[in-house]
Amino acid sequence: MPRSRAALAALALAVACGDGAAPPARTPTPIDHTTTGTIAGQVVVDGPVPVMGTVNFGSFGECASQHDGPVPTGDLVVHDGKVENAFVYVQNGLGDRVFAIPTTPVEIDQKGCLYAPRVAGAQVGQTVRYVNGDALLHNVHGTPKDSSAWNVSLPRQGAEREIRVDHAEVMVSVRCDLHPWMQGWLGVLDHPYFAVTDAEGRFTLRDVPPGDYTLAVWHERLGTKTTRVTVTPKGAAETRFTLTAAR
Ligand SMILES: [Cu+2]
């Protein structure tokens, strides 16, 4: 192969592999905010729900000592059938619209050897800032399937590291390799229409262009589900997801 062709091939390979750098900014599609509406709703669970376990801190007394008594694992927070920490997002229907990447970082703390929040969302290319609120070493190990993994060390209280995820993925698992119970989840989308349910299982997506959408929910223990929802001009669509606990 001539040298110039070899160089071109090497360049093409380098571009194809990527290096985790932020993709070039694309011009956002204009949205007519006078016609946008909302999608609101609630995530509930039908039938009996297993009792959430408690964290086994093992020999990590410096983690256990930050809490008064047993600490729930956090993977199944349900109050009267209302599901907290479910991730709700528009899965389909936005067409080829391009959305601006928010300049505000998503911040996730590590406090008492737990991720706070446990479930979070970010846009592709948005800064996600992991902060260490504990006076001990944590690492943050994210393992997306479609983007580069990251594994950053946060050796002391107040330390922080920022990452970005290159491709949409629901959900990305985030763990600390030192403390095996530490589990976080990051939902990454190429648009801003996602939310994590509150203690009442509620969520609201705002400024949604009129249209027909597939709305999806993800929960780490209760699985996934989709539903169809229509947003009329200035409309307020209301929906409800009913999940079932595995027997
Ligand atoms: Cu840790």
Short mmCIF file of C-alpha atoms and ligand atoms in Angstrom, two decimals:
data_model
loop_
_atom_site.label_atom_id
_atom_site.label_comp_id
_atom_site.label_asym_id
_atom_site.label_seq_id
_atom_site.Cartn_x
_atom_site.Cartn_y
_atom_site.Cartn_z
CA MET A 1 0.00 0.00 0.00
CA PRO A 2 1.42 3.43 -0.85
CA ARG A 3 2.47 5.43 2.16
CA SER A 4 -0.24 8.08 1.70
CA ARG A 5 -2.97 5.42 1.57
CA ALA A 6 -1.58 3.75 4.67
CA ALA A 7 -1.65 7.09 6.47
CA LEU A 8 -5.22 7.66 5.37
CA ALA A 9 -6.22 4.20 6.56
CA ALA A 10 -4.60 4.85 9.93
CA LEU A 11 -6.43 8.15 10.21
CA ALA A 12 -9.75 6.53 9.34
CA LEU A 13 -9.13 3.86 11.99
CA ALA A 14 -8.29 6.50 14.61
CA VAL A 15 -11.49 8.38 13.84
CA ALA A 16 -13.57 5.21 13.87
CA CYS A 17 -12.23 4.16 17.25
CA GLY A 18 -12.73 7.58 18.81
CA ASP A 19 -10.87 8.78 21.88
CA GLY A 20 -13.72 9.70 24.23
CA ALA A 21 -13.54 13.36 23.23
CA ALA A 22 -16.78 15.30 23.04
CA PRO A 23 -18.41 15.05 19.59
CA PRO A 24 -18.47 18.25 17.54
CA ALA A 25 -21.39 20.45 18.53
CA ARG A 26 -24.34 20.22 16.15
CA THR A 27 -26.77 23.04 15.60
CA PRO A 28 -29.88 22.46 17.74
CA THR A 29 -33.20 22.19 15.96
CA PRO A 30 -35.37 25.25 16.73
CA ILE A 31 -38.33 24.47 18.99
CA ASP A 32 -41.48 26.60 19.09
CA HIS A 33 -41.86 27.02 22.85
CA THR A 34 -45.33 28.52 22.43
CA THR A 35 -46.69 25.11 21.41
CA THR A 36 -44.78 22.75 23.69
CA GLY A 37 -46.53 20.74 26.38
CA THR A 38 -45.78 18.45 29.28
CA ILE A 39 -45.84 14.75 29.97
CA ALA A 40 -46.45 13.97 33.62
CA GLY A 41 -47.24 10.77 35.41
CA GLN A 42 -46.61 8.26 38.10
CA VAL A 43 -44.85 4.92 38.38
CA VAL A 44 -46.53 2.40 40.65
CA VAL A 45 -46.06 -1.27 41.42
CA ASP A 46 -48.87 -3.79 41.49
CA GLY A 47 -48.92 -6.60 44.01
CA PRO A 48 -46.53 -7.51 46.78
CA VAL A 49 -43.08 -5.97 46.85
CA PRO A 50 -40.11 -7.68 48.53
CA VAL A 51 -38.76 -5.94 51.58
CA MET A 52 -35.66 -3.99 50.64
CA GLY A 53 -32.48 -5.39 52.17
CA THR A 54 -29.87 -3.53 54.17
CA VAL A 55 -26.31 -2.74 53.18
CA ASN A 56 -23.64 -5.14 54.40
CA PHE A 57 -20.76 -2.80 55.11
CA GLY A 58 -18.53 -5.76 55.99
CA SER A 59 -15.27 -4.60 57.48
CA PHE A 60 -15.70 -1.02 56.25
CA GLY A 61 -16.40 0.54 59.63
CA GLU A 62 -15.58 4.00 58.26
CA CYS A 63 -18.66 3.67 56.03
CA ALA A 64 -21.00 2.10 58.60
CA SER A 65 -20.04 4.67 61.25
CA GLN A 66 -21.49 7.45 59.08
CA HIS A 67 -24.99 6.04 59.51
CA ASP A 68 -27.31 5.53 62.47
CA GLY A 69 -28.29 1.89 62.30
CA PRO A 70 -29.06 -0.27 59.26
CA VAL A 71 -29.01 1.37 55.82
CA PRO A 72 -31.49 0.27 53.11
CA THR A 73 -29.82 -0.96 49.93
CA GLY A 74 -31.75 1.64 47.92
CA ASP A 75 -32.60 -0.63 44.99
CA LEU A 76 -36.32 -0.90 45.72
CA VAL A 77 -37.64 2.30 47.27
CA VAL A 78 -41.43 1.93 47.25
CA HIS A 79 -43.90 3.86 49.40
CA ASP A 80 -47.51 2.60 49.32
CA GLY A 81 -46.95 1.20 45.86
CA LYS A 82 -45.31 4.38 44.54
CA VAL A 83 -41.94 3.73 42.98
CA GLU A 84 -39.08 6.14 43.63
CA ASN A 85 -35.88 6.18 41.53
CA ALA A 86 -37.48 4.91 38.33
CA PHE A 87 -36.00 6.44 35.19
CA VAL A 88 -38.62 7.68 32.71
CA TYR A 89 -37.69 8.89 29.24
CA VAL A 90 -38.89 9.51 25.71
CA GLN A 91 -37.72 6.46 23.80
CA ASN A 92 -39.07 7.34 20.39
CA GLY A 93 -40.91 10.10 18.53
CA LEU A 94 -38.51 13.03 18.47
CA GLY A 95 -37.43 12.32 14.91
CA ASP A 96 -34.07 13.72 13.90
CA ARG A 97 -34.24 16.79 16.12
CA VAL A 98 -30.93 17.88 17.61
CA PHE A 99 -30.85 19.27 21.15
CA ALA A 100 -28.37 21.60 22.81
CA ILE A 101 -26.10 20.00 25.38
CA PRO A 102 -26.79 21.58 28.80
CA THR A 103 -23.90 23.61 30.17
CA THR A 104 -24.84 22.75 33.76
CA PRO A 105 -23.13 19.59 35.01
CA VAL A 106 -25.00 16.71 36.57
CA GLU A 107 -23.51 16.31 40.03
CA ILE A 108 -23.40 12.99 41.85
CA ASP A 109 -22.04 12.79 45.38
CA GLN A 110 -20.58 9.85 47.25
CA LYS A 111 -21.73 10.24 50.82
CA GLY A 112 -21.73 7.64 53.56
CA CYS A 113 -20.38 5.27 50.89
CA LEU A 114 -23.54 5.59 48.82
CA TYR A 115 -24.22 7.40 45.55
CA ALA A 116 -26.44 10.44 45.92
CA PRO A 117 -28.50 10.37 43.83
CA ARG A 118 -28.45 6.65 43.14
CA VAL A 119 -30.24 7.12 39.79
CA ALA A 120 -29.49 10.12 37.56
CA GLY A 121 -29.78 11.17 33.95
CA ALA A 122 -27.56 13.16 31.62
CA GLN A 123 -27.45 14.11 27.98
CA VAL A 124 -24.85 12.78 25.60
CA GLY A 125 -21.79 15.03 25.94
CA GLN A 126 -23.03 16.71 29.12
CA THR A 127 -20.57 16.98 31.98
CA VAL A 128 -21.23 14.54 34.81
CA ARG A 129 -19.33 15.51 37.94
CA TYR A 130 -18.63 12.89 40.59
CA VAL A 131 -17.82 14.37 43.98
CA ASN A 132 -16.38 12.58 46.99
CA GLY A 133 -18.20 13.72 50.12
CA ASP A 134 -16.45 11.11 52.25
CA ALA A 135 -13.08 11.35 53.96
CA LEU A 136 -11.94 8.12 52.36
CA LEU A 137 -11.00 6.72 48.95
CA HIS A 138 -13.68 5.91 46.37
CA ASN A 139 -13.35 5.16 42.70
CA VAL A 140 -16.07 5.63 40.10
CA HIS A 141 -16.20 2.87 37.53
CA GLY A 142 -18.75 3.34 34.76
CA THR A 143 -19.23 0.52 32.28
CA PRO A 144 -21.36 1.63 29.33
CA LYS A 145 -21.78 -0.87 26.51
CA ASP A 146 -21.78 1.69 23.69
CA SER A 147 -19.28 4.29 24.97
CA SER A 148 -15.82 4.28 26.53
CA ALA A 149 -15.72 3.04 30.11
CA TRP A 150 -14.32 5.30 32.80
CA ASN A 151 -12.58 4.47 36.03
CA VAL A 152 -11.54 7.46 38.08
CA SER A 153 -10.10 7.65 41.56
CA LEU A 154 -11.34 10.14 44.15
CA PRO A 155 -8.83 9.82 46.94
CA ARG A 156 -10.03 12.40 49.43
CA GLN A 157 -13.00 14.41 50.66
CA GLY A 158 -13.89 17.16 48.22
CA ALA A 159 -12.14 15.47 45.29
CA GLU A 160 -14.14 15.57 42.06
CA ARG A 161 -13.81 14.21 38.54
CA GLU A 162 -15.83 14.97 35.46
CA ILE A 163 -16.79 12.54 32.71
CA ARG A 164 -18.91 12.65 29.56
CA VAL A 165 -20.70 9.83 27.81
CA ASP A 166 -20.57 9.73 24.02
CA HIS A 167 -23.64 7.70 23.16
CA ALA A 168 -27.17 7.33 24.46
CA GLU A 169 -27.64 4.35 26.75
CA VAL A 170 -30.27 3.38 29.34
CA MET A 171 -28.86 2.46 31.78
CA VAL A 172 -25.14 2.72 32.47
CA SER A 173 -23.99 0.90 35.59
CA VAL A 174 -21.64 2.82 37.86
CA ARG A 175 -19.84 1.11 40.73
CA CYS A 176 -17.07 1.63 43.25
CA ASP A 177 -14.53 -1.18 43.06
CA LEU A 178 -13.59 -0.72 46.72
CA HIS A 179 -17.08 -0.92 48.22
CA PRO A 180 -19.04 -3.69 46.52
CA TRP A 181 -22.48 -2.45 47.59
CA MET A 182 -21.99 0.94 45.94
CA GLN A 183 -24.19 0.94 42.85
CA GLY A 184 -25.27 3.95 40.84
CA TRP A 185 -27.11 4.24 37.54
CA LEU A 186 -26.78 6.84 34.83
CA GLY A 187 -29.32 7.16 32.03
CA VAL A 188 -27.81 8.88 28.98
CA LEU A 189 -29.95 10.31 26.19
CA ASP A 190 -29.44 12.57 23.19
CA HIS A 191 -32.37 14.76 24.26
CA PRO A 192 -33.57 16.40 27.47
CA TYR A 193 -36.82 14.45 27.97
CA PHE A 194 -36.05 12.22 30.93
CA ALA A 195 -36.68 12.27 34.67
CA VAL A 196 -36.17 10.24 37.83
CA THR A 197 -39.33 9.60 39.86
CA ASP A 198 -39.67 11.24 43.27
CA ALA A 199 -40.89 9.70 46.53
CA GLU A 200 -44.47 9.81 45.20
CA GLY A 201 -43.41 7.98 42.05
CA ARG A 202 -44.07 11.17 40.10
CA PHE A 203 -42.25 12.60 37.10
CA THR A 204 -42.75 15.54 34.74
CA LEU A 205 -41.18 16.14 31.33
CA ARG A 206 -41.47 19.78 30.26
CA ASP A 207 -41.23 21.72 27.02
CA VAL A 208 -42.08 18.70 24.88
CA PRO A 209 -42.93 19.44 21.22
CA PRO A 210 -46.41 18.29 20.17
CA GLY A 211 -46.32 14.76 18.82
CA ASP A 212 -46.77 11.06 19.40
CA TYR A 213 -44.17 9.44 21.61
CA THR A 214 -43.10 6.15 23.04
CA LEU A 215 -42.44 6.76 26.71
CA ALA A 216 -40.37 4.20 28.59
CA VAL A 217 -39.64 3.45 32.22
CA TRP A 218 -36.66 1.61 33.68
CA HIS A 219 -36.28 0.38 37.23
CA GLU A 220 -33.36 -1.68 38.45
CA ARG A 221 -35.53 -4.26 40.23
CA LEU A 222 -38.93 -3.84 38.57
CA GLY A 223 -37.83 -3.95 34.94
CA THR A 224 -38.94 -1.88 31.99
CA LYS A 225 -42.16 -0.93 30.26
CA THR A 226 -43.27 1.37 27.46
CA THR A 227 -46.45 3.24 26.68
CA ARG A 228 -47.70 5.57 23.97
CA VAL A 229 -48.44 9.18 24.76
CA THR A 230 -49.64 12.09 22.63
CA VAL A 231 -48.73 15.68 23.38
CA THR A 232 -51.13 18.17 21.82
CA PRO A 233 -50.11 21.82 21.33
CA LYS A 234 -49.70 23.32 24.84
CA GLY A 235 -51.17 20.07 26.13
CA ALA A 236 -50.61 18.31 29.44
CA ALA A 237 -50.41 14.56 28.85
CA GLU A 238 -50.82 12.36 31.91
CA THR A 239 -49.73 8.75 32.04
CA ARG A 240 -49.14 5.97 34.49
CA PHE A 241 -46.81 2.99 34.52
CA THR A 242 -47.72 -0.10 36.53
CA LEU A 243 -44.77 -2.40 37.18
CA THR A 244 -44.76 -5.81 38.80
CA ALA A 245 -42.23 -7.15 41.27
CA ALA A 246 -40.60 -10.45 40.28
CA ARG A 247 -41.94 -13.35 42.32
CU CU B 1 -16.28 3.51 47.43
#
